[in-house]
Coordinates of C-alpha atoms in Angstrom, one line a residue:
X1 CA -22.4 -16.8 -120.2
X2 CA -20.5 -20.0 -121.2
X3 CA -17.1 -19.3 -122.8
X4 CA -18.2 -20.9 -126.1
X5 CA -21.2 -18.5 -126.4
X6 CA -19.3 -15.5 -127.8
X7 CA -17.5 -17.7 -130.4
X8 CA -20.8 -19.3 -131.5
X9 CA -22.5 -15.9 -131.6
X10 CA -19.7 -14.5 -133.7
X11 CA -20.0 -17.4 -136.1
X12 CA -23.8 -16.9 -136.3
X13 CA -23.4 -13.2 -137.0
X14 CA -20.8 -13.9 -139.6
X15 CA -23.2 -16.2 -141.3
X16 CA -25.9 -13.4 -141.2
X17 CA -28.0 -15.2 -138.6
X18 CA -29.4 -13.2 -135.6
X19 CA -30.5 -14.8 -132.4
X20 CA -34.2 -14.4 -132.0
X21 CA -35.2 -11.3 -129.9
X22 CA -36.7 -12.4 -126.6
X23 CA -40.3 -11.5 -125.6
X24 CA -41.6 -11.7 -122.1
X25 CA -43.7 -14.8 -121.3
X26 CA -47.2 -14.5 -119.7
X27 CA -45.9 -15.9 -116.3
X28 CA -42.3 -14.8 -116.6
X29 CA -41.0 -12.5 -113.9
X30 CA -39.4 -9.2 -115.0
X31 CA -36.1 -10.3 -113.4
X32 CA -36.0 -13.5 -115.5
X33 CA -36.9 -11.7 -118.7
X34 CA -34.2 -9.0 -118.1
X35 CA -31.7 -11.8 -117.5
X36 CA -32.7 -13.5 -120.8
X37 CA -32.6 -10.2 -122.6
X38 CA -29.1 -9.4 -121.5
X39 CA -27.9 -12.8 -122.5
X40 CA -29.4 -12.2 -126.0
X41 CA -27.8 -8.7 -126.1
X42 CA -24.4 -10.2 -125.3
X43 CA -24.9 -12.8 -128.0
X44 CA -25.5 -10.0 -130.6
X45 CA -22.4 -8.1 -129.4
X46 CA -20.2 -10.6 -127.6
X47 CA -17.6 -8.0 -126.6
X48 CA -20.1 -5.3 -125.8
X49 CA -18.0 -2.8 -127.7
X50 CA -20.7 -0.9 -129.6
X51 CA -21.3 1.8 -126.9
X52 CA -17.6 2.2 -126.2
X53 CA -16.9 2.6 -129.9
X54 CA -19.7 5.1 -130.4
X55 CA -18.4 7.1 -127.4
X56 CA -14.9 7.0 -128.8
X57 CA -16.0 8.2 -132.2
X58 CA -18.1 11.0 -130.7
X59 CA -15.2 12.1 -128.4
X60 CA -12.8 12.3 -131.3
X61 CA -15.3 14.3 -133.3
X62 CA -15.7 16.7 -130.4
X63 CA -11.9 17.0 -130.1
X64 CA -11.8 17.9 -133.8
X65 CA -14.4 20.6 -133.1
X66 CA -12.3 22.0 -130.3
X67 CA -9.2 22.1 -132.4
X68 CA -11.0 24.1 -135.1
X69 CA -12.3 26.5 -132.4
X70 CA -8.9 27.2 -131.2
X71 CA -7.4 27.6 -134.7
X72 CA -10.2 30.0 -135.8
X73 CA -10.9 31.6 -132.5
X74 CA -14.6 30.6 -132.8
X75 CA -16.1 30.7 -129.4
X76 CA -19.6 29.3 -130.2
X77 CA -20.0 25.8 -128.7
X78 CA -20.2 24.3 -132.2
X79 CA -18.8 26.0 -135.3
X80 CA -21.4 24.3 -137.5
X81 CA -24.5 25.6 -135.7
X82 CA -24.8 28.6 -138.0
X83 CA -22.7 28.3 -141.1
X84 CA -24.2 31.5 -142.4
X85 CA -23.0 33.7 -139.6
X86 CA -20.5 36.4 -140.7
X87 CA -17.0 35.1 -140.6
X88 CA -18.1 31.6 -139.6
X89 CA -17.8 29.9 -143.0
X90 CA -14.1 29.0 -143.0
X91 CA -14.4 27.6 -139.4
X92 CA -17.6 25.6 -140.4
X93 CA -15.9 24.2 -143.5
X94 CA -12.8 23.3 -141.5
X95 CA -14.8 21.7 -138.8
X96 CA -16.9 19.6 -141.2
X97 CA -13.7 18.3 -142.9
X98 CA -12.1 17.6 -139.5
X99 CA -15.1 15.5 -138.1
X100 CA -15.9 13.7 -141.3
X101 CA -13.8 10.6 -140.6
X102 CA -15.3 10.3 -137.2
X103 CA -18.9 10.8 -138.2
X104 CA -18.4 8.2 -141.0
X105 CA -17.3 5.8 -138.3
X106 CA -20.5 6.7 -136.3
X107 CA -22.7 5.9 -139.3
X108 CA -20.9 2.6 -139.8
X109 CA -21.4 1.6 -136.1
X110 CA -25.1 2.6 -136.1
X111 CA -25.7 0.5 -139.2
X112 CA -24.2 -2.6 -137.6
X113 CA -26.8 -5.4 -137.7
X114 CA -28.0 -7.5 -134.8
X115 CA -27.1 -5.2 -132.0
X116 CA -29.0 -4.4 -128.8
X117 CA -28.5 -2.5 -125.6
X118 CA -28.5 -4.6 -122.4
X119 CA -30.4 -3.6 -119.2
X120 CA -28.1 -2.2 -116.5
X121 CA -27.5 -4.2 -113.4
X122 CA -28.4 -3.4 -109.8
X123 CA -24.8 -2.3 -109.1
X124 CA -25.6 0.9 -111.1
X125 CA -28.7 1.8 -109.1
X126 CA -27.2 4.7 -107.1
X127 CA -25.5 6.1 -110.2
X128 CA -28.7 5.9 -112.2
X129 CA -30.8 7.5 -109.6
X130 CA -28.4 10.4 -109.2
X131 CA -28.3 10.9 -113.0
X132 CA -32.1 10.8 -113.2
X133 CA -32.5 13.4 -110.4
X134 CA -29.8 15.7 -111.9
X135 CA -31.4 15.5 -115.3
X136 CA -34.8 16.3 -114.0
X137 CA -33.5 19.3 -112.0
X138 CA -31.3 20.8 -114.6
X139 CA -32.2 19.7 -118.1
X140 CA -34.2 22.1 -120.3
X141 CA -37.6 21.1 -121.4
X142 CA -36.6 21.5 -125.0
X143 CA -33.1 20.9 -126.4
X144 CA -32.0 22.6 -129.6
X145 CA -29.3 20.8 -131.5
X146 CA -28.5 23.3 -134.2
X147 CA -31.6 23.8 -136.3
X148 CA -32.8 20.4 -135.5
X149 CA -35.4 20.4 -132.7
X150 CA -35.5 17.4 -130.3
X151 CA -38.3 17.0 -127.9
X152 CA -37.2 16.0 -124.4
X153 CA -40.1 15.7 -122.0
X154 CA -39.4 15.9 -118.3
X155 CA -39.1 12.6 -116.5
X156 CA -40.0 12.5 -112.8
X157 CA -37.7 10.1 -110.9
X158 CA -40.8 8.0 -110.1
X159 CA -40.7 6.9 -113.7
X160 CA -37.2 5.6 -113.4
X161 CA -37.5 4.2 -109.9
X162 CA -38.3 0.6 -110.6
X163 CA -36.0 -2.2 -111.5
X164 CA -33.3 -0.3 -113.3
X165 CA -35.5 0.4 -116.3
X166 CA -33.7 3.7 -117.0
X167 CA -30.0 4.2 -117.5
X168 CA -27.6 6.3 -119.4
X169 CA -26.5 3.7 -122.0
X170 CA -28.6 5.5 -124.6
X171 CA -26.6 8.7 -123.9
X172 CA -23.8 7.4 -126.2
X173 CA -26.3 6.9 -129.0
X174 CA -27.8 10.3 -128.5
X175 CA -24.4 11.9 -128.3
X176 CA -23.5 10.3 -131.6
X177 CA -26.7 11.7 -133.1
X178 CA -25.7 15.2 -131.9
X179 CA -22.4 14.9 -133.8
X180 CA -24.1 13.8 -136.9
X181 CA -26.6 16.6 -136.6
X182 CA -23.7 19.1 -136.4
X183 CA -22.3 17.7 -139.6
X184 CA -25.7 17.7 -141.2
X185 CA -26.0 21.5 -140.8
X186 CA -23.0 22.0 -143.0
X187 CA -23.9 19.3 -145.5
X188 CA -27.5 20.7 -145.8
X189 CA -26.2 24.3 -146.2
X190 CA -23.9 23.4 -149.2
X191 CA -26.6 21.2 -150.7
X192 CA -24.9 17.8 -150.7
X193 CA -28.1 15.8 -150.8
X194 CA -26.5 12.4 -151.1
X195 CA -24.5 12.9 -147.9
X196 CA -27.5 14.5 -146.2
X197 CA -29.6 11.4 -147.0
X198 CA -26.9 9.1 -145.6
X199 CA -26.9 11.0 -142.3
X200 CA -30.7 10.8 -142.1
X201 CA -30.6 7.1 -142.6
X202 CA -28.1 6.9 -139.7
X203 CA -30.6 8.7 -137.5
X204 CA -33.1 5.9 -138.3
X205 CA -30.4 3.3 -137.3
X206 CA -30.0 5.1 -134.0
X207 CA -33.7 5.0 -133.4
X208 CA -33.7 1.2 -133.9
X209 CA -30.9 0.8 -131.4
X210 CA -32.5 3.1 -128.8
X211 CA -36.1 1.7 -129.1
X212 CA -35.4 -2.0 -129.2
X213 CA -35.7 -2.6 -125.5
X214 CA -39.0 -0.8 -125.6
X215 CA -39.1 0.8 -122.1
X216 CA -40.6 4.3 -121.7
X217 CA -37.2 6.0 -121.3
X218 CA -35.8 4.1 -124.3
X219 CA -38.8 5.1 -126.5
X220 CA -38.6 8.8 -125.3
X221 CA -35.0 8.9 -126.4
X222 CA -35.8 7.2 -129.7
X223 CA -38.6 9.7 -130.3
X224 CA -36.2 12.5 -130.0
X225 CA -34.0 10.9 -132.7
X226 CA -37.0 10.3 -134.9
X227 CA -37.8 14.0 -134.6
X228 CA -34.3 14.8 -135.7
X229 CA -34.7 12.6 -138.8
X230 CA -38.1 13.9 -139.8
X231 CA -37.2 17.5 -139.2
X232 CA -34.0 17.0 -141.3
X233 CA -36.1 15.6 -144.2
X234 CA -38.6 18.4 -144.1
X235 CA -35.8 21.1 -143.9
X236 CA -34.0 19.4 -146.8
X237 CA -37.1 19.3 -149.0
X238 CA -38.0 22.9 -148.1
X239 CA -34.6 24.1 -149.2
X240 CA -33.4 21.7 -151.9
X241 CA -36.6 19.7 -152.9
X242 CA -36.9 21.1 -156.3
X243 CA -33.7 19.6 -157.5
X244 CA -33.9 16.4 -155.6
X245 CA -33.8 13.3 -157.7
X246 CA -36.5 10.7 -157.5
X247 CA -34.0 7.9 -156.6
X248 CA -32.8 9.8 -153.5
X249 CA -36.4 10.6 -152.5
X250 CA -37.4 7.0 -153.0
X251 CA -34.5 5.8 -150.8
X252 CA -35.7 8.1 -148.0
X253 CA -39.3 7.1 -148.5
X254 CA -38.5 3.4 -148.3
X255 CA -36.4 3.9 -145.2
X256 CA -39.1 5.9 -143.4
X257 CA -41.8 3.4 -144.4
X258 CA -39.7 0.6 -143.0
X259 CA -39.2 2.7 -139.9
X260 CA -42.9 3.3 -139.6
X261 CA -43.5 -0.5 -139.5
X262 CA -41.2 -1.1 -136.5
X263 CA -41.5 2.2 -134.5
X264 CA -42.7 1.8 -130.9
X265 CA -45.5 4.2 -129.6
X266 CA -44.8 5.6 -126.2
X267 CA -48.3 4.6 -125.0
X268 CA -47.4 1.0 -125.7
X269 CA -44.1 1.0 -123.9
X270 CA -45.3 0.4 -120.3
X271 CA -45.4 -3.4 -120.6
X272 CA -42.3 -4.1 -118.6
X273 CA -42.9 -1.2 -116.2
X274 CA -46.3 -2.7 -115.4
X275 CA -44.9 -6.2 -114.8
X276 CA -42.2 -4.7 -112.5
X277 CA -44.7 -2.6 -110.5
X278 CA -47.0 -5.5 -109.8
X279 CA -44.0 -7.6 -108.7
X280 CA -42.4 -5.0 -106.5
X281 CA -45.5 -3.3 -105.0
X282 CA -45.9 -5.9 -102.1
X283 CA -42.4 -5.2 -101.0
X284 CA -43.3 -1.5 -100.4
X285 CA -45.7 -2.5 -97.5
X286 CA -44.8 -3.1 -93.9
X287 CA -45.2 -6.9 -93.3
X288 CA -46.3 -6.1 -89.7
X289 CA -48.8 -3.5 -90.8
X290 CA -50.1 -4.4 -94.2
X291 CA -52.0 -1.1 -94.6
X292 CA -48.8 1.0 -94.1
X293 CA -45.9 1.7 -96.5
X294 CA -42.4 0.8 -95.4
X295 CA -39.5 3.2 -96.0
X296 CA -39.1 2.3 -99.6
X297 CA -42.9 2.7 -100.2
X298 CA -42.9 6.1 -98.4
X299 CA -40.0 7.3 -100.5
X300 CA -41.9 6.3 -103.7
X301 CA -45.1 8.1 -102.6
X302 CA -43.0 11.2 -101.5
X303 CA -42.0 11.5 -105.2
X304 CA -45.6 12.4 -106.0
X305 CA -44.8 16.0 -105.2
X306 CA -43.0 16.1 -108.5
X307 CA -45.9 14.7 -110.3
X308 CA -48.3 17.2 -108.7
X309 CA -46.1 20.1 -109.7
X310 CA -46.2 19.0 -113.4
X311 CA -49.8 18.0 -113.6
X312 CA -51.0 21.2 -115.3
X313 CA -48.4 20.7 -118.1
X314 CA -48.6 16.9 -118.5
X315 CA -52.3 16.3 -117.8
X316 CA -54.2 19.5 -118.6
X317 CA -57.4 17.5 -119.2
X318 CA -57.1 15.9 -115.7
X319 CA -57.4 12.4 -117.0
X320 CA -54.9 10.6 -114.8
X321 CA -53.9 13.2 -112.1
X322 CA -53.9 12.0 -108.5
X323 CA -55.2 15.2 -106.8
X324 CA -54.7 15.7 -103.0
X325 CA -52.3 12.8 -102.4
X326 CA -52.3 11.5 -98.9
X327 CA -49.5 11.8 -96.4
X328 CA -46.9 9.1 -96.7
X329 CA -47.7 7.7 -93.3
X330 CA -51.5 7.3 -94.0
X331 CA -53.3 4.0 -94.1
X332 CA -53.6 2.4 -97.6
X333 CA -55.5 -0.4 -99.2
X334 CA -53.5 -3.7 -99.1
X335 CA -51.1 -4.6 -101.9
X336 CA -53.6 -7.1 -103.5
X337 CA -56.2 -4.4 -103.9
X338 CA -53.7 -2.0 -105.3
X339 CA -52.6 -4.6 -107.9
X340 CA -56.2 -5.4 -108.9
X341 CA -57.0 -1.7 -109.5
X342 CA -53.7 -1.0 -111.2
X343 CA -54.1 -3.9 -113.6
X344 CA -57.6 -3.1 -114.6
X345 CA -56.7 0.5 -115.5
X346 CA -53.5 -0.6 -117.3
X347 CA -55.4 -3.1 -119.4
X348 CA -58.0 -0.4 -120.3
X349 CA -55.2 2.0 -121.2
X350 CA -53.7 -0.6 -123.6
X351 CA -57.1 -0.9 -125.3
X352 CA -57.3 2.9 -125.6
X353 CA -53.8 3.1 -127.1
X354 CA -54.8 0.8 -129.9
X355 CA -57.7 3.0 -131.0
X356 CA -57.9 5.7 -133.7
X357 CA -57.5 9.1 -132.0
X358 CA -60.0 11.0 -134.1
X359 CA -62.9 8.6 -133.3
X360 CA -62.4 8.2 -129.5
X361 CA -65.4 9.5 -127.6
X362 CA -64.1 8.7 -124.2
X363 CA -60.9 7.0 -122.9
X364 CA -62.0 3.9 -121.0
X365 CA -58.8 4.1 -118.8
X366 CA -59.4 7.7 -117.9
X367 CA -63.1 7.0 -117.0
X368 CA -62.0 4.0 -114.8
X369 CA -59.3 6.1 -113.2
X370 CA -61.7 9.0 -112.4
X371 CA -64.4 6.7 -111.1
X372 CA -61.9 4.8 -108.9
X373 CA -60.6 8.2 -107.6
X374 CA -64.1 9.4 -106.9
X375 CA -64.9 6.3 -104.8
X376 CA -61.7 6.7 -102.9
X377 CA -61.8 10.0 -101.0
X378 CA -59.1 9.0 -98.6
X379 CA -56.8 8.1 -101.4
X380 CA -56.2 4.6 -100.0
X381 CA -55.3 3.5 -103.6
X382 CA -52.7 6.3 -104.1
X383 CA -49.8 3.9 -104.7
X384 CA -51.6 2.2 -107.6
X385 CA -53.2 5.4 -109.1
X386 CA -49.9 7.3 -109.0
X387 CA -48.4 5.1 -111.7
X388 CA -50.5 6.7 -114.5
X389 CA -49.1 10.2 -114.2
X390 CA -47.2 10.0 -117.5
X391 CA -49.9 8.2 -119.4
X392 CA -51.7 11.3 -120.7
X393 CA -48.6 12.9 -122.2
X394 CA -47.9 9.6 -123.9
X395 CA -51.1 9.9 -125.9
X396 CA -50.3 13.4 -127.0
X397 CA -46.7 12.7 -127.8
X398 CA -47.6 9.7 -129.9
X399 CA -50.1 11.7 -131.8
X400 CA -47.7 14.5 -132.5
X401 CA -44.9 12.2 -133.7
X402 CA -47.3 10.1 -135.8
X403 CA -48.6 13.2 -137.5
X404 CA -45.0 14.4 -138.2
X405 CA -43.9 11.0 -139.6
X406 CA -47.0 10.8 -141.8
X407 CA -46.5 14.3 -143.0
X408 CA -42.9 13.6 -143.9
X409 CA -43.9 10.5 -145.9
X410 CA -46.7 12.5 -147.6
X411 CA -44.5 15.5 -148.6
X412 CA -41.8 13.0 -149.9
X413 CA -44.4 11.6 -152.2
X414 CA -45.4 15.1 -153.4
X415 CA -41.7 15.8 -154.2
X416 CA -41.4 12.4 -155.9
X417 CA -44.4 13.4 -158.1
X418 CA -42.6 16.6 -159.1
X419 CA -39.3 14.9 -159.8
X420 CA -41.1 12.4 -162.1
X421 CA -43.5 14.8 -163.8
X422 CA -42.0 18.3 -163.5
X423 CA -45.0 19.8 -161.7
X424 CA -46.5 19.8 -158.2
X425 CA -49.6 17.6 -157.9
X426 CA -52.8 19.7 -157.6
X427 CA -54.1 17.3 -155.0
X428 CA -52.9 14.3 -153.0
X429 CA -55.3 12.2 -155.1
X430 CA -53.3 13.1 -158.2
X431 CA -50.2 11.2 -156.9
X432 CA -49.7 7.7 -158.4
X433 CA -50.4 5.1 -155.6
X434 CA -47.1 3.5 -156.5
X435 CA -45.4 6.8 -155.6
X436 CA -47.5 7.6 -152.5
X437 CA -47.1 4.0 -151.1
X438 CA -49.3 4.7 -148.0
X439 CA -52.6 6.3 -147.0
X440 CA -51.9 9.9 -146.1
X441 CA -54.5 10.1 -143.3
X442 CA -54.5 12.9 -140.7
X443 CA -54.8 11.2 -137.3
X444 CA -56.6 14.3 -136.0
X445 CA -59.5 14.1 -138.4
X446 CA -59.4 10.6 -139.9
X447 CA -59.4 12.3 -143.4
X448 CA -56.5 12.9 -145.8
X449 CA -54.2 15.7 -144.8
X450 CA -55.0 19.2 -146.1
X451 CA -52.9 20.0 -149.2
X452 CA -52.6 22.8 -151.7
X453 CA -50.0 24.5 -153.9
X454 CA -49.7 28.1 -152.7
X455 CA -47.4 30.5 -154.5
X456 CA -45.8 27.6 -156.3
X457 CA -45.0 26.0 -152.9
X458 CA -46.6 22.7 -151.7
X459 CA -48.4 23.3 -148.4
X460 CA -49.5 20.4 -146.1
X461 CA -51.5 20.8 -142.9
X462 CA -53.4 18.8 -140.2
X463 CA -56.9 19.7 -139.1
X464 CA -55.6 20.0 -135.5
X465 CA -57.4 19.5 -132.2
X466 CA -60.8 20.8 -133.5
X467 CA -60.8 18.1 -136.3
X468 CA -61.8 20.7 -138.8
X469 CA -60.1 21.7 -142.1
X470 CA -59.6 25.5 -142.1
X471 CA -57.8 25.7 -145.5
X472 CA -54.3 26.2 -144.0
X473 CA -55.2 29.0 -141.7
X474 CA -52.8 28.3 -138.8
X475 CA -53.9 28.0 -135.1
X476 CA -53.1 31.3 -133.4
X477 CA -50.1 31.3 -131.1
X478 CA -50.8 32.2 -127.5
X479 CA -48.6 34.9 -125.9
X480 CA -45.4 33.9 -124.2
X481 CA -45.9 32.7 -120.6
X482 CA -44.5 34.4 -117.6
X483 CA -41.0 33.2 -116.6
X484 CA -41.0 29.9 -114.9
X485 CA -44.3 28.7 -116.4
X486 CA -44.7 26.1 -119.2
X487 CA -45.5 27.4 -122.6
X488 CA -49.0 26.7 -123.9
X489 CA -48.9 25.0 -127.3
X490 CA -52.5 24.6 -128.6
X491 CA -51.3 22.7 -131.7
X492 CA -49.9 19.9 -129.4
X493 CA -53.2 19.2 -127.6
X494 CA -55.6 16.4 -128.3
X495 CA -59.2 15.9 -127.0
X496 CA -61.6 13.0 -127.0
X497 CA -64.9 13.8 -128.7
X498 CA -66.7 14.2 -125.4
X499 CA -63.9 16.4 -124.0
X500 CA -64.1 18.7 -127.0
X501 CA -67.9 19.0 -127.0
X502 CA -67.7 19.9 -123.3
X503 CA -65.4 22.9 -123.9
X504 CA -67.1 26.3 -123.9
X505 CA -67.0 28.2 -127.3
X506 CA -64.3 30.6 -126.1
X507 CA -62.0 27.6 -125.2
X508 CA -62.7 25.9 -128.6
X509 CA -61.7 29.2 -130.3
X510 CA -58.1 28.8 -129.0
X511 CA -57.8 25.8 -131.4
X512 CA -59.5 27.3 -134.4
X513 CA -57.2 26.7 -137.3
X514 CA -54.8 24.1 -138.7
X515 CA -51.4 22.8 -137.9
X516 CA -49.0 23.7 -140.8
X517 CA -46.7 20.8 -141.5
X518 CA -45.0 22.0 -144.7
X519 CA -43.3 24.3 -145.3
X520 CA -41.9 23.5 -141.8
X521 CA -42.5 26.3 -139.3
X522 CA -39.4 27.8 -137.7
X523 CA -40.5 26.6 -134.2
X524 CA -43.2 24.2 -133.3

């Protein structure tokens, strides 16, 4: 970057002007776009201090935790995790006071305008691959940060393999959210709603920073932060909603509505991944034997063992699973044919992702995938078909998070109605449209969410996978799975209309009931 660029960028930012965020051109290579993106990211933060400052504030907050632990002989990892535990209150209060200056600094940094994360360079490839492999081998499928649940789906290394699209830069942002979540536990417990709202707004700032690049790994991390924010809102309303003022509720509602406009669905985050795959695929073939993979291509295909082991969890409807993958030294269709098939399915997937879930009879991309697989018994198209392994879970994650965000906005409007009138609305239709401010549609059914006041408590629910309103009767929970197996969560599933109609009655019965969204369940 020219030496004058940081000075000009600083002057532009001081004047409140942000350089235009780059978008990839139709004929632009991924390498050229990433170069342009990084130039823009450096213009928004010429000294690239944001991540370092976030890490420093998170580290000092952690040091403050450790000092409190030593002083009070509290041996739990975080004194604020359970402020109601016997004898833990003095330590929790001391820890909250000790970290307050550092969490205030975190909130200030996350709210900084015109900041973006750059893509990592090739010099970090070995470090990134090692981190991805270690995370896959050791990370739990679900991370509990205090009482705030953060979904963390498993990421096969194949998803991070191409063109440095995954890196650990988002780690500093997620660590800062962890520190804020710890503080939120205490603030929530003592009922300081103003401070609790400011922390939730910081979560949304963290989402923006994580999701801006828009790659699958970025969006997955951002979805975890969104989950932290919505769960915090629901927990706060469940405990303190009756005394919340309309002004605070409106502030949260406005922030979440703005967030809803700019949030990135996971199913629409594969745009750069697709461009990179098409550009790099030819380099995976042996130039002397165009139907054979070279060492890099064989290493990629060897990673499919990971995908196969997770297929039952990630793709239970068998929409995009490559069964019986060929040996890595097999003969394959040439790169041009791989690209043609891959592009056709990817374009169909993009069309599917733009459709309304409740009305989808059949996924065009899944039909094309299965027909291609059926016509390819020797799996000569395995390199292309293998790229869709994570696409099924993207649909279901998007649906789950969309429902949670819509439910949060809906229950905020319910509480705003009470704050303004002194009573719970008898139905969602009773809420003034100027208070509701959006259409509270359940993505599972295409109809308004289920709502009732039960024992003087507002109750909100989704129809769930069967698309049928069962008057807040919850879907039965299956028994705990044997050790080492993934838990079955029927309320996380989604079926096309054709898939649902093809299920036998006993299988449909597993989903008979509703998804209770408020009051928030203890574990979902």
